[in-house]
Short mmCIF file of C-alpha atoms and ligand atoms in Angstrom, two decimals:
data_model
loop_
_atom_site.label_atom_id
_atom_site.label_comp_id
_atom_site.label_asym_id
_atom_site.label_seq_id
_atom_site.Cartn_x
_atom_site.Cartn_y
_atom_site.Cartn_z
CA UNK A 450 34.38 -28.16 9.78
CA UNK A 451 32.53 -30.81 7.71
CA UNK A 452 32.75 -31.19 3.76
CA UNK A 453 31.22 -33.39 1.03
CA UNK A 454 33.02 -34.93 -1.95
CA UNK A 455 30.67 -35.45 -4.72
CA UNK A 456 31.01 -37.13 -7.89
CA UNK A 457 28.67 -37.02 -10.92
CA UNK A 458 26.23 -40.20 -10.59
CA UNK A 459 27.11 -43.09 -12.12
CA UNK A 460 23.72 -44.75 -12.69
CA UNK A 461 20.32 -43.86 -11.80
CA UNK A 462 19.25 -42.98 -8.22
CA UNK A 463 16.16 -45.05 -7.06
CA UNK A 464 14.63 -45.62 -3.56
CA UNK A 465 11.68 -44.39 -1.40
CA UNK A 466 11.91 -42.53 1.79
CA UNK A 467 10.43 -40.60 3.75
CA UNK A 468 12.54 -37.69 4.98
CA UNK A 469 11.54 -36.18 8.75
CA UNK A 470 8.72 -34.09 9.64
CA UNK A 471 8.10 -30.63 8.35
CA UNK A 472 10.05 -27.68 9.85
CA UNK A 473 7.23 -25.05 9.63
CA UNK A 474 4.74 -27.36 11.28
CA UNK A 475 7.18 -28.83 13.83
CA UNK A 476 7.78 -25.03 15.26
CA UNK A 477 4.18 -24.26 15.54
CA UNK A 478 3.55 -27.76 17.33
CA UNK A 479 6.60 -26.95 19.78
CA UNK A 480 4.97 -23.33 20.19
CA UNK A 481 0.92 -23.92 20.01
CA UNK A 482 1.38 -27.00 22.03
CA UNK A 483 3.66 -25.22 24.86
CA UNK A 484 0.37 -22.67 25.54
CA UNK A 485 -2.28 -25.32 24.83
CA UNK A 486 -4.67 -26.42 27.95
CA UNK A 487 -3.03 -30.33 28.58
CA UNK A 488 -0.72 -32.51 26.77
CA UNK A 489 -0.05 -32.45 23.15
CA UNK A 490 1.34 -35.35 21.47
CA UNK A 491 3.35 -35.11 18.22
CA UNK A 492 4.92 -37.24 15.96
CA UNK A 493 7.59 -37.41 13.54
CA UNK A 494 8.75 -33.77 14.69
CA UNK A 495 11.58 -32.73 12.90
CA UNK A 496 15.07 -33.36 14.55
CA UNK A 497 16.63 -30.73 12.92
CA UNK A 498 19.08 -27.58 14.78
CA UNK A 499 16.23 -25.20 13.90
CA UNK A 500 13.18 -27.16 15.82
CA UNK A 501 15.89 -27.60 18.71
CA UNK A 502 16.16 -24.38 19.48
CA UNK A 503 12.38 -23.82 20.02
CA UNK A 504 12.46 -26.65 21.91
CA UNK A 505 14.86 -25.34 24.35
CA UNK A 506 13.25 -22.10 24.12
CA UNK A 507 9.98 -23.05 25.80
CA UNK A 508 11.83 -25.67 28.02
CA UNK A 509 13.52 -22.44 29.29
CA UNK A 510 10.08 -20.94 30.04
CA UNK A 511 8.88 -23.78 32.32
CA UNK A 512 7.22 -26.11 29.36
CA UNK A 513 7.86 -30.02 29.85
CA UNK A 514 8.65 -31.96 26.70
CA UNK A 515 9.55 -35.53 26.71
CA UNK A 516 10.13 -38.30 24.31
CA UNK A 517 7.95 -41.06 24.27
CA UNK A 518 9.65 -44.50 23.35
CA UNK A 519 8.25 -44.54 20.09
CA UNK A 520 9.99 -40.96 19.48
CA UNK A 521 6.50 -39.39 20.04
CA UNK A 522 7.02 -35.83 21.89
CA UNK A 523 4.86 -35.25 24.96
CA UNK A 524 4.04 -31.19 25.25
CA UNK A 525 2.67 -30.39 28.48
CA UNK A 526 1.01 -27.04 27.69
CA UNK A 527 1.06 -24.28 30.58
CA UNK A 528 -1.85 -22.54 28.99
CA UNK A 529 -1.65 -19.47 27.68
CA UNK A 530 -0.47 -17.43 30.69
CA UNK A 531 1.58 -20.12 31.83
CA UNK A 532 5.03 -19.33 30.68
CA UNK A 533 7.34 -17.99 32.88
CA UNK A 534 10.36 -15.39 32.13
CA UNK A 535 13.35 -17.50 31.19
CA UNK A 536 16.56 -17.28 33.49
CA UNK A 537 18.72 -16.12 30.29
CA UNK A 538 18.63 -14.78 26.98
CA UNK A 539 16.70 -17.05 24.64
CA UNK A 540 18.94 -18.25 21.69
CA UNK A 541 17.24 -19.02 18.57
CA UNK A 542 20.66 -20.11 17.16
CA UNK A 543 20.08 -19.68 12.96
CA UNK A 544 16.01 -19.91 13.25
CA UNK A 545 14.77 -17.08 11.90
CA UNK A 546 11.09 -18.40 12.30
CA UNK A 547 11.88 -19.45 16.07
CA UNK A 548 12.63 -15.78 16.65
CA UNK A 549 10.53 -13.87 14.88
CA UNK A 550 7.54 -16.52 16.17
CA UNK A 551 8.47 -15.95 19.68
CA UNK A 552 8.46 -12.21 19.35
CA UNK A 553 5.17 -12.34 18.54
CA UNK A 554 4.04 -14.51 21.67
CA UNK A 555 6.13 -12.77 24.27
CA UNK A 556 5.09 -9.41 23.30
CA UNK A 557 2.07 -9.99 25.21
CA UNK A 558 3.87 -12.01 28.35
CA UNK A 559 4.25 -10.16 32.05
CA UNK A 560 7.44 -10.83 31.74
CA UNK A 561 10.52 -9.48 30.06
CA UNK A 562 12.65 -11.40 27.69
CA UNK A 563 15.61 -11.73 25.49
CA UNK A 564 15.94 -13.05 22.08
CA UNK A 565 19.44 -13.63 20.52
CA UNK A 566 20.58 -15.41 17.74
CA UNK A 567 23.59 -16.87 15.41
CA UNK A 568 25.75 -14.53 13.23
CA UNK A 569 23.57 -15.04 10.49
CA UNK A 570 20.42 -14.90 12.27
CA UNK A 571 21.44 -11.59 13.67
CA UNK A 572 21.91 -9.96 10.19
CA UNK A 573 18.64 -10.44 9.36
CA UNK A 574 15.72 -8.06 9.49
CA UNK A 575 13.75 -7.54 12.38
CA UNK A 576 11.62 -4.56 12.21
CA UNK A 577 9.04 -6.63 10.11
CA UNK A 578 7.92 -7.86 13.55
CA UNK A 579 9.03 -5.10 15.74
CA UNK A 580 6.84 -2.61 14.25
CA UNK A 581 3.54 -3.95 13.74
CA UNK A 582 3.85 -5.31 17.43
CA UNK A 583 4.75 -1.79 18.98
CA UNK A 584 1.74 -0.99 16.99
CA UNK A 585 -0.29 -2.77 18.83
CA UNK A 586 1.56 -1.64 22.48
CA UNK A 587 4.07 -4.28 22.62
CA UNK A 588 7.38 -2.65 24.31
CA UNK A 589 9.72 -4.76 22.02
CA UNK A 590 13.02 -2.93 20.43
CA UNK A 591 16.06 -4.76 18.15
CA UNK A 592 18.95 -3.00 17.69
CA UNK A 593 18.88 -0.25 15.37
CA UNK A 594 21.06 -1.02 12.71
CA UNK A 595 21.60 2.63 10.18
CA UNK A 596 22.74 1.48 6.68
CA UNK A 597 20.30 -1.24 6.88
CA UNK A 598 17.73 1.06 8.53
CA UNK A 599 15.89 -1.53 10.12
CA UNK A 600 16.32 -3.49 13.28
CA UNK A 601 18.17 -6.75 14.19
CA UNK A 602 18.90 -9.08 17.17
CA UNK A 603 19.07 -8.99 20.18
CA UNK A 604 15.20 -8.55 20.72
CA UNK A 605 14.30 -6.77 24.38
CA UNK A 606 11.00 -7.01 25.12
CA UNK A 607 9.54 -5.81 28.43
CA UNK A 608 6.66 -6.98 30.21
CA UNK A 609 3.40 -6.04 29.30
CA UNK A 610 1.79 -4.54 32.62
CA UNK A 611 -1.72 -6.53 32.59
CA UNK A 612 -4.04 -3.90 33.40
CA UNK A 613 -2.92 -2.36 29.71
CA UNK A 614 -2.67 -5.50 27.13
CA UNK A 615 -2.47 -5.43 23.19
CA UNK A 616 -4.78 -3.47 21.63
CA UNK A 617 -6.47 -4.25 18.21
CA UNK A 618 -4.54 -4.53 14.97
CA UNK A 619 -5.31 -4.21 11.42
CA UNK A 620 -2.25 -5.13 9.12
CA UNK A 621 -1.65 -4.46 5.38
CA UNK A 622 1.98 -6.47 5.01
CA UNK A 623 4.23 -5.04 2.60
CA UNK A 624 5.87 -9.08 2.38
CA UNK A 625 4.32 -12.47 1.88
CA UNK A 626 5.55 -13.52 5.14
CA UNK A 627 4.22 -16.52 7.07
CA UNK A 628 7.06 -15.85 9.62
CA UNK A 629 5.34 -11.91 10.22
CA UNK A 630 2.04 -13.03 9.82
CA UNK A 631 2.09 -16.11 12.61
CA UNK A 632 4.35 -13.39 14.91
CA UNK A 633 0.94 -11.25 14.64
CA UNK A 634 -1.40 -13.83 15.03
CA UNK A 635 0.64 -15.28 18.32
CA UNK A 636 0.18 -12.18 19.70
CA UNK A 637 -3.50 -11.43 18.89
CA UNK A 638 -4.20 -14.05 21.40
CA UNK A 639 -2.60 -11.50 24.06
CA UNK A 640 -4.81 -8.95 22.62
CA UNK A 641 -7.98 -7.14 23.68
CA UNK A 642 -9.27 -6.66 20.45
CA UNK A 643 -9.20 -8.42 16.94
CA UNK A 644 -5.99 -8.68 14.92
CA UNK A 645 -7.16 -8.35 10.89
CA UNK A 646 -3.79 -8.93 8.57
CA UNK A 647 -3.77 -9.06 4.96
CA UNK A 648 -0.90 -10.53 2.91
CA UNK A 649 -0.12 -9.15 -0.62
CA UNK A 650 0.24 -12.98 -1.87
CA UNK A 651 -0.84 -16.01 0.30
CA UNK A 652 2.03 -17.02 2.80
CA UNK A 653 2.03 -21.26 4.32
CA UNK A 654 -0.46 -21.16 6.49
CA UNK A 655 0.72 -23.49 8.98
CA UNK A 656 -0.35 -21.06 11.89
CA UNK A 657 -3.87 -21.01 11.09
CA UNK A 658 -4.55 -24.47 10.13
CA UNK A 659 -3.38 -25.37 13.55
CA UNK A 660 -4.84 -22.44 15.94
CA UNK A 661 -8.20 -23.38 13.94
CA UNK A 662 -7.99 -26.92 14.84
CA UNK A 663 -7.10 -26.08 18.30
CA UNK A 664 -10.36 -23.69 18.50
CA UNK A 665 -9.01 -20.00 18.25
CA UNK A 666 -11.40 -17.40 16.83
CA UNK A 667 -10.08 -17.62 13.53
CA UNK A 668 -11.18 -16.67 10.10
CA UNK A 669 -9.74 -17.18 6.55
CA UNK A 670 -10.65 -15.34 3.89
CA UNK A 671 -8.43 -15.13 0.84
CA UNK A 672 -5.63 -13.25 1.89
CA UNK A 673 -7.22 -11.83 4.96
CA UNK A 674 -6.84 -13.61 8.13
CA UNK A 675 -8.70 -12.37 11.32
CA UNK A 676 -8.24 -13.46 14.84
CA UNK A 677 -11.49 -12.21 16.60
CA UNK A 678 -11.12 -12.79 20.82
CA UNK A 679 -14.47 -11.43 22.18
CA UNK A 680 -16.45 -13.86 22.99
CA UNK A 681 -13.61 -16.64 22.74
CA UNK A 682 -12.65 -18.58 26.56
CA UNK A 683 -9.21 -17.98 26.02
CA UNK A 684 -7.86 -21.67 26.11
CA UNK A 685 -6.03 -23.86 22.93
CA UNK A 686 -6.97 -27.44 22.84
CA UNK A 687 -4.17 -29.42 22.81
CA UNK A 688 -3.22 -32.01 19.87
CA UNK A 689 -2.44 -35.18 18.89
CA UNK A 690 -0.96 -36.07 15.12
CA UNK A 691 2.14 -36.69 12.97
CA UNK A 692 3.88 -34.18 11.74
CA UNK A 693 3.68 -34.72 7.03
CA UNK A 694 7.25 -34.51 6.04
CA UNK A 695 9.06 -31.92 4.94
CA UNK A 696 8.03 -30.52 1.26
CA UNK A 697 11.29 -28.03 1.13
CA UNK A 698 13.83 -31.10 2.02
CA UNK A 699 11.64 -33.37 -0.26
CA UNK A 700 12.26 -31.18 -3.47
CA UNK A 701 16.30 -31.87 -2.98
CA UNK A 702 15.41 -35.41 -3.06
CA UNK A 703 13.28 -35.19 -6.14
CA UNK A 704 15.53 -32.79 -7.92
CA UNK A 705 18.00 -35.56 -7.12
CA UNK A 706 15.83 -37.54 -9.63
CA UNK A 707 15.13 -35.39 -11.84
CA UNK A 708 18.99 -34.43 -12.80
CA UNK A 709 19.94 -38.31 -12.80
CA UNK A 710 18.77 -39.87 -15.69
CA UNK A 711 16.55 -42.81 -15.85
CA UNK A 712 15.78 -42.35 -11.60
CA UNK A 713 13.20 -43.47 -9.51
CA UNK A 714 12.95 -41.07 -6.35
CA UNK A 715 10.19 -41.10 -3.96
CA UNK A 716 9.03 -38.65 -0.88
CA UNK A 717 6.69 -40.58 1.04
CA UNK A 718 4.32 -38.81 3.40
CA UNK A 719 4.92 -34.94 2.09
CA UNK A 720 2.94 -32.09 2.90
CA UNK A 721 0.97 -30.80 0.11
CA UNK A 722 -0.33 -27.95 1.15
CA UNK A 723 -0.90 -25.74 -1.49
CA UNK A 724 1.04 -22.87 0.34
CA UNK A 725 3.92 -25.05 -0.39
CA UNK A 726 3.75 -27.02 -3.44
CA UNK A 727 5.39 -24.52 -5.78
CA UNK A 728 8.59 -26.27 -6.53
CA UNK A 729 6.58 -29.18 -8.24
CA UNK A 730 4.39 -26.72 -10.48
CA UNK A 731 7.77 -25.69 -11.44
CA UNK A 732 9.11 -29.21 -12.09
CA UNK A 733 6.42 -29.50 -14.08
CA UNK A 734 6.63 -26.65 -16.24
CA UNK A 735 9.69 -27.74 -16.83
CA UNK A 736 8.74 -30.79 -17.84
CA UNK A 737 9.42 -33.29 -15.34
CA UNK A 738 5.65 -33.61 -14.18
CA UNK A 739 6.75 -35.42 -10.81
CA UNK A 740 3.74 -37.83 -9.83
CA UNK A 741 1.33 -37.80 -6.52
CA UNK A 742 -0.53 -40.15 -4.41
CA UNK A 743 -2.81 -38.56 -2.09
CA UNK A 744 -2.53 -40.16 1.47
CA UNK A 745 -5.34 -38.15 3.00
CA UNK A 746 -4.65 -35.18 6.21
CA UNK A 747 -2.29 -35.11 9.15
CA UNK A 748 -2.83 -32.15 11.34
CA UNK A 749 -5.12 -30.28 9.25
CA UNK A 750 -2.74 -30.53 6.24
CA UNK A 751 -3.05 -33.03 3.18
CA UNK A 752 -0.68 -35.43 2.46
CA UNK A 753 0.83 -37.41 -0.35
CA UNK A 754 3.86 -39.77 -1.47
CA UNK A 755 5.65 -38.28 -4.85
CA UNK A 756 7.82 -39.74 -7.31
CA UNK A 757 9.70 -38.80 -10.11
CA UNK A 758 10.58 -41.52 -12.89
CA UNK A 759 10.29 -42.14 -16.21
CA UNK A 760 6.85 -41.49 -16.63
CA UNK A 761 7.64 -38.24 -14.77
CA UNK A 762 9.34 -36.88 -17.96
CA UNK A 763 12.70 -35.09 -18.37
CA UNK A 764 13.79 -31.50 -17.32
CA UNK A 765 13.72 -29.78 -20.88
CA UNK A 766 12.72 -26.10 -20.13
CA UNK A 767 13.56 -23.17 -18.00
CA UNK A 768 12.13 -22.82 -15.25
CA UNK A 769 10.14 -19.12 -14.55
CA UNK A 770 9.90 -18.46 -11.31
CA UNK A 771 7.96 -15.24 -10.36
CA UNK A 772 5.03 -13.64 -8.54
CA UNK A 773 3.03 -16.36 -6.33
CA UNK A 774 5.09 -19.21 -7.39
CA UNK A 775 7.79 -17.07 -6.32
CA UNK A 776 6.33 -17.35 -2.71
CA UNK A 777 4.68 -21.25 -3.09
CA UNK A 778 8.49 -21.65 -3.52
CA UNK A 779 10.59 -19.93 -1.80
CA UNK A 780 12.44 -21.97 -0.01
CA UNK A 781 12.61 -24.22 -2.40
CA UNK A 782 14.26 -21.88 -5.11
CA UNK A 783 17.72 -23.27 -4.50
CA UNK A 784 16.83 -26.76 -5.54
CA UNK A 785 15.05 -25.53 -8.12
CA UNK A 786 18.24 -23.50 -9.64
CA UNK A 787 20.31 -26.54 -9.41
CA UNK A 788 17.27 -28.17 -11.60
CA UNK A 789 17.77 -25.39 -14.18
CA UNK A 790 21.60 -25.15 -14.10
CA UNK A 791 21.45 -28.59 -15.69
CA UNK A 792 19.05 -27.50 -18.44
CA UNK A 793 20.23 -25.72 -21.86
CA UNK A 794 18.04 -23.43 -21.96
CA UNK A 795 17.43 -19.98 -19.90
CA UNK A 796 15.97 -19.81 -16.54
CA UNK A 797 14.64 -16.60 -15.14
CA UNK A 798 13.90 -16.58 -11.38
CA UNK A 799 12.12 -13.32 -10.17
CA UNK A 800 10.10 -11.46 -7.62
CA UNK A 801 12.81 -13.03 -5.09
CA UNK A 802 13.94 -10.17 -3.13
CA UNK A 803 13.24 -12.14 0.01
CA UNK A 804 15.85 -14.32 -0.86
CA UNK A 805 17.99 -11.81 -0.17
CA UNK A 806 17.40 -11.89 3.53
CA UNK A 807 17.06 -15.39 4.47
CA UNK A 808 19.90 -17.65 5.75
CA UNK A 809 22.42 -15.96 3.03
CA UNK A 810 21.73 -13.17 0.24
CA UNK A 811 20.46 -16.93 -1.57
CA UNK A 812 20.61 -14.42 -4.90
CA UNK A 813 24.27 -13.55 -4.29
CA UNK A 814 24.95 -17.28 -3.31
CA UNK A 815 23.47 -19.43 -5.64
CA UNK A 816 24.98 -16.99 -8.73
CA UNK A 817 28.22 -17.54 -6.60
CA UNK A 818 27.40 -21.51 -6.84
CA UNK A 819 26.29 -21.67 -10.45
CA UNK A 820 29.74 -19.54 -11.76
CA UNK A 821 31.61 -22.12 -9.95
CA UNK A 822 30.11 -24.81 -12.12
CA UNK A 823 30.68 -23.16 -14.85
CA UNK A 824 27.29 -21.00 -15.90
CA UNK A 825 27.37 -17.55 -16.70
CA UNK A 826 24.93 -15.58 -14.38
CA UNK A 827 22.62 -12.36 -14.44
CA UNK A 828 22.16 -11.40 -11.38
CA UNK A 829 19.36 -8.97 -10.77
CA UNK A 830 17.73 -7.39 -8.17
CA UNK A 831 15.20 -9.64 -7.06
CA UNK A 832 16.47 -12.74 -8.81
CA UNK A 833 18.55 -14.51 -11.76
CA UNK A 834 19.08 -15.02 -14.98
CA UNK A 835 21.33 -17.73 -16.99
CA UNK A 836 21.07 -20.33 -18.83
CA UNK A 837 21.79 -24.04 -17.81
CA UNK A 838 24.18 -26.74 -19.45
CA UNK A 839 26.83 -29.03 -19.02
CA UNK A 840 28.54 -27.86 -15.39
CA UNK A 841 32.36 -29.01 -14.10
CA UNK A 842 33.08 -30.57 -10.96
CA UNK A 843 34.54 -27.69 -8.86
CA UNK A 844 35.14 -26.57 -5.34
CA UNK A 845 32.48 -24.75 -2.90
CA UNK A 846 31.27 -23.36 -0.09
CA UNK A 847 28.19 -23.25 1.76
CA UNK A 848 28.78 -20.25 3.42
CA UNK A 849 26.90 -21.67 6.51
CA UNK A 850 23.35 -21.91 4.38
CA UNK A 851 22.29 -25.04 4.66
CA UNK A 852 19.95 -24.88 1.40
CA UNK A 853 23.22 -23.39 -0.88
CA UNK A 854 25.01 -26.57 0.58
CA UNK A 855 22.51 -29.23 -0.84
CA UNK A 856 21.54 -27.26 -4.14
CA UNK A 857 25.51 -27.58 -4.56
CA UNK A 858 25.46 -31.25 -4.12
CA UNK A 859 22.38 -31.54 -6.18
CA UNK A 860 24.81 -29.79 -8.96
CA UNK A 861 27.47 -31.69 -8.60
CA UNK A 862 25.83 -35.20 -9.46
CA UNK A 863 25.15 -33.13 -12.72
CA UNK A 864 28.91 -31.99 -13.46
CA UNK A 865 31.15 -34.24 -15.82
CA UNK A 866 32.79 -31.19 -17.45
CA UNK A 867 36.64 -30.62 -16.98
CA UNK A 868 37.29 -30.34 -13.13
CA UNK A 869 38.05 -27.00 -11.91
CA UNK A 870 40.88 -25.64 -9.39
CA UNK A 871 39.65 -26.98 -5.92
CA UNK A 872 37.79 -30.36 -7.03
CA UNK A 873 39.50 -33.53 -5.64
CA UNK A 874 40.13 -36.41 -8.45
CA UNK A 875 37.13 -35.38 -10.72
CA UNK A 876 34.88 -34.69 -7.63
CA UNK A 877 33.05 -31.66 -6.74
CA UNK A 878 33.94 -30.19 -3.14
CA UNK A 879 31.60 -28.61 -0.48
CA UNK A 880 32.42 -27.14 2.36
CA UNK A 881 31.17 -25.68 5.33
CA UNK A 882 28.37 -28.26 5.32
CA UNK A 883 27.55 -28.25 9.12
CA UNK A 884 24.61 -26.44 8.81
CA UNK A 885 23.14 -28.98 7.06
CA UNK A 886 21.93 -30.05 10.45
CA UNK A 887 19.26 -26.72 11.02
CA UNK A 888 17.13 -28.60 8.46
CA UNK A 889 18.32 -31.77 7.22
CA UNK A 890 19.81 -34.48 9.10
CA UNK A 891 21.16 -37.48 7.52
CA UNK A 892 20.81 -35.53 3.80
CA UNK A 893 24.07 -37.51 2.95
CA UNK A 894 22.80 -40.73 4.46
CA UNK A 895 19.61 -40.45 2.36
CA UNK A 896 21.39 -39.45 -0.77
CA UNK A 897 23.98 -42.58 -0.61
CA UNK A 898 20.64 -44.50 -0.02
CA UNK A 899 19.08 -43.72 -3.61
CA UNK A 900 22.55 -44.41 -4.99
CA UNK A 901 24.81 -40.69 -5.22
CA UNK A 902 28.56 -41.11 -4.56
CA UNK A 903 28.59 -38.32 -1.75
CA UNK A 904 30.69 -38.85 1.48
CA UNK A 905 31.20 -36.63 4.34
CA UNK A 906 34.90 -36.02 5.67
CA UNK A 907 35.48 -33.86 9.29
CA UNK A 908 38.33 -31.86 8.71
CA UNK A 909 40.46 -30.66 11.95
C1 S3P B 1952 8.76 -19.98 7.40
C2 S3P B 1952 8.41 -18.96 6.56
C3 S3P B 1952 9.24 -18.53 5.41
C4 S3P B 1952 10.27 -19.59 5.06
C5 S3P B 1952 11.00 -20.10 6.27
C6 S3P B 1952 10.01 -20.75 7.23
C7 S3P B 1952 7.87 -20.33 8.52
O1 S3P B 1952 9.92 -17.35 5.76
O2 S3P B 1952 11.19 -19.06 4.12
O3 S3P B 1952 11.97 -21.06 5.90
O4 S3P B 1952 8.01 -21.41 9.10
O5 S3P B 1952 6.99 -19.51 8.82
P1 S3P B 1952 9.20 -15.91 5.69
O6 S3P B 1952 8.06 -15.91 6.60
O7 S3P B 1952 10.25 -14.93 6.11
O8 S3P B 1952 8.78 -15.71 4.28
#
């Protein structure tokens, strides 16, 4: 069991860096490379627990992936009937977009296969995917969980005899989900006829940007996406590019800033897709307008270095949060919170019933966080309500979310109130910050690097 020990900052943070590449792209160049015609070569893939356990999954199913000296991956791509059944279950350890992903693609496979998961990954809901694919023919069951009425891990699928195939689909999603909507699209390539989906708000679109540029029949419009196979040969070019870093690990850095007076934070080389920039329209609103530099496309997807400093501006406002910021943020939402906590004013986050299903009920857990501090929450249905101020050093946990474990520390630079029961000499405590690793190795390397006083401690 690993914990931090954080202590409010002393000074201002300051220092560039570029944190590793993006975990939504790295997954689709693991999986889109793997059935790709020839080699694919990617770099700057993220190293995180998450990306490793697609990794493994497709080295499971016959794909070979080496390093290249200068860290480069190597995907030799099987083509799109080239997998083959792997010899056990496939665990996609806490990756919820690993397995949902892959039950998209193996839905149309001729042979049968597994998917299991973590604990936490196992509690979440998997009848988003499920149903729309048995829809469409795919013999693919979870387990049918009552009170939650829906269906979790383990995924069965069974093969899909090949004189039948997936038939057409046409999709109205009742969720702004990139993970449901790529599961759909990675099966539409299995399918006979088109596969039409339409989003209530505009999910990342990872997925597309990268079939497109790999020439599937693909078409964009709005929130429609189509995937039209007649009169497509059936093959994915392979590709060659660097994967922008991470926008969602980027905004911890740059909240970082933003809380510590007088900082100068940058994110070099950040995805900017628009899909995913929600945090910093937030920022801004709030009134730390946090500056870009456009460094041009990688992959299909523009990229830029950011900075907050003094010319930035300081957090004054709440921060609203709701409809399609709510998505262009969502993973983001816990950084953001830990922005607003430090704020007097009142923040209202809405429209973020999702949260409730991702790594942790985030809702439950960041109101969980913020009383710990100190704040008074609201906690509603599909969000929060409070208002920020000055927060103590305290003790918590992570609960195994990675995201709830850096928004903490992001809090606890903040906190120079009396020290609750639990904090060590002043500091603020963290535990159960392990998971860290699914999307963020070396956070507490980076965040010494611009100047916090965090350290890490392995307990027996
Ligand atoms: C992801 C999509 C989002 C996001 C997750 C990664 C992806 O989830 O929260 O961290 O890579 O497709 P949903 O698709 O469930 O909204």
């Amino acid at each position: 069991m690993k914990r931090w020990i954080v202590r409010a900052a002393s000074g201002p943070l300051k220092g560039a860096v570029r944190v590793q590449g993006d975990k939504s792209i790295s997954h689709r160049a693991l999986i889109l490379g793997s059935i790709a015609k020839g080699v694919s070569r990617v770099r700057g893939l993220s190293r995180g627990e998450d990306n490793a356990a697609t990794r493994r999954a497709f080295e499971a199913m016959g794909v070979r992936i080496e390093e290249e000296p200068d860290g480069a991956l190597l995907v030799h791509g099987v083509g799109l009937d080239g997998l083959r059944a792997s010899a056990s279950p496939i665990d996609c350890g806490n990756s919820g977009t690993t397995m949902r992903l892959l039950a998209g693609l193996l839905a149309g496979q001729s042979f049968a296969s597994t998917l299991v998961g973590d604990a936490s990954l196992t509690r979440r809901p998997m009848g988003r995917v499920c149903k729309p694919l048995r829809s469409r023919g795919a013999r693919i069951d979870g387990q049918f969980v009552a009170e939650k009425n829906d269906e979790t891990a383990p995924i069965e699928i069974r093969p899909m005899p090949a004189d039948i195939g997936l038939s057409e689909l046409e999709y109205d999603s009742p969720v702004a989900s990139a993970q449901v909507k790529s599961a759909l699209l990675l099966s539409g390539l299995y399918a006979s006829g088109s596969t039409v989906i339409t989003e209530p708000v505009v999910s990342r679109d990872h997925t597309e940007r990268m079939l497109s540029a790999m020439g599937a029949p693909l078409k964009v419009m709005g929130p429609v996406v189509m995937l039209d196979p007649h009169e497509w040969d059936h093959w994915l070019a392979p590709v060659d590019f660097t994967v922008p870093a991470d926008p969602s690990s980027a905004a911890f850095l740059l909240v970082a800033g933003a809380v510590v007076e007088g900082s100068r934070v940058g994110a070099r080389g950040v995805c900017i897709n628009r899909t995913r920039t929600g945090a910093l329209d937030v920022l801004r609103d709030m009134g730390c307008a946090v500056l870009w530099s456009p460094k041009g496309d990688e992959g299909g997807e523009p990229v830029a270095d950011l900075f907050v400093s003094e010319k930035s501006g300081a957090l004054r406002s709440g921060a609203r949060v709701g409809s399609e910021l709510a998505v262009r943020a969502i993973d983001e939402v816990p950084a953001l919170v830990a922005a607003a906590a430090t704020v007097p004013a009142v923040s209202e986050f809405r429209d973020l019933r999702e949260l409730r299903v991702k790594e942790s009920d985030r809702i439950e857990a960041l109101a969980r966080v913020l009383r710990a501090f100190g704040r008074e929450v609201e906690v509603l249905d599909d969000g929060l309500r409070f208002e920020g101020g000055a927060l103590r050093p305290t003790w918590v946990s992570s609960e195994g979310d990675h995201r709830i474990a850096m928004a903490s520390a992001l809090m606890a630079l903040a906190a120079r109130g009396e020290p609750a029961f639990g904090s060590v000499r002043g500091a603020t405590v963290i535990e159960d910050t392990e998971c860290v690793a699914t999307s963020f190795p070396g956070f507490v390397t980076v965040l010494r690097g611009l100047g916090a006083d965090i350290t890490e401690e392995e307990l027996a």
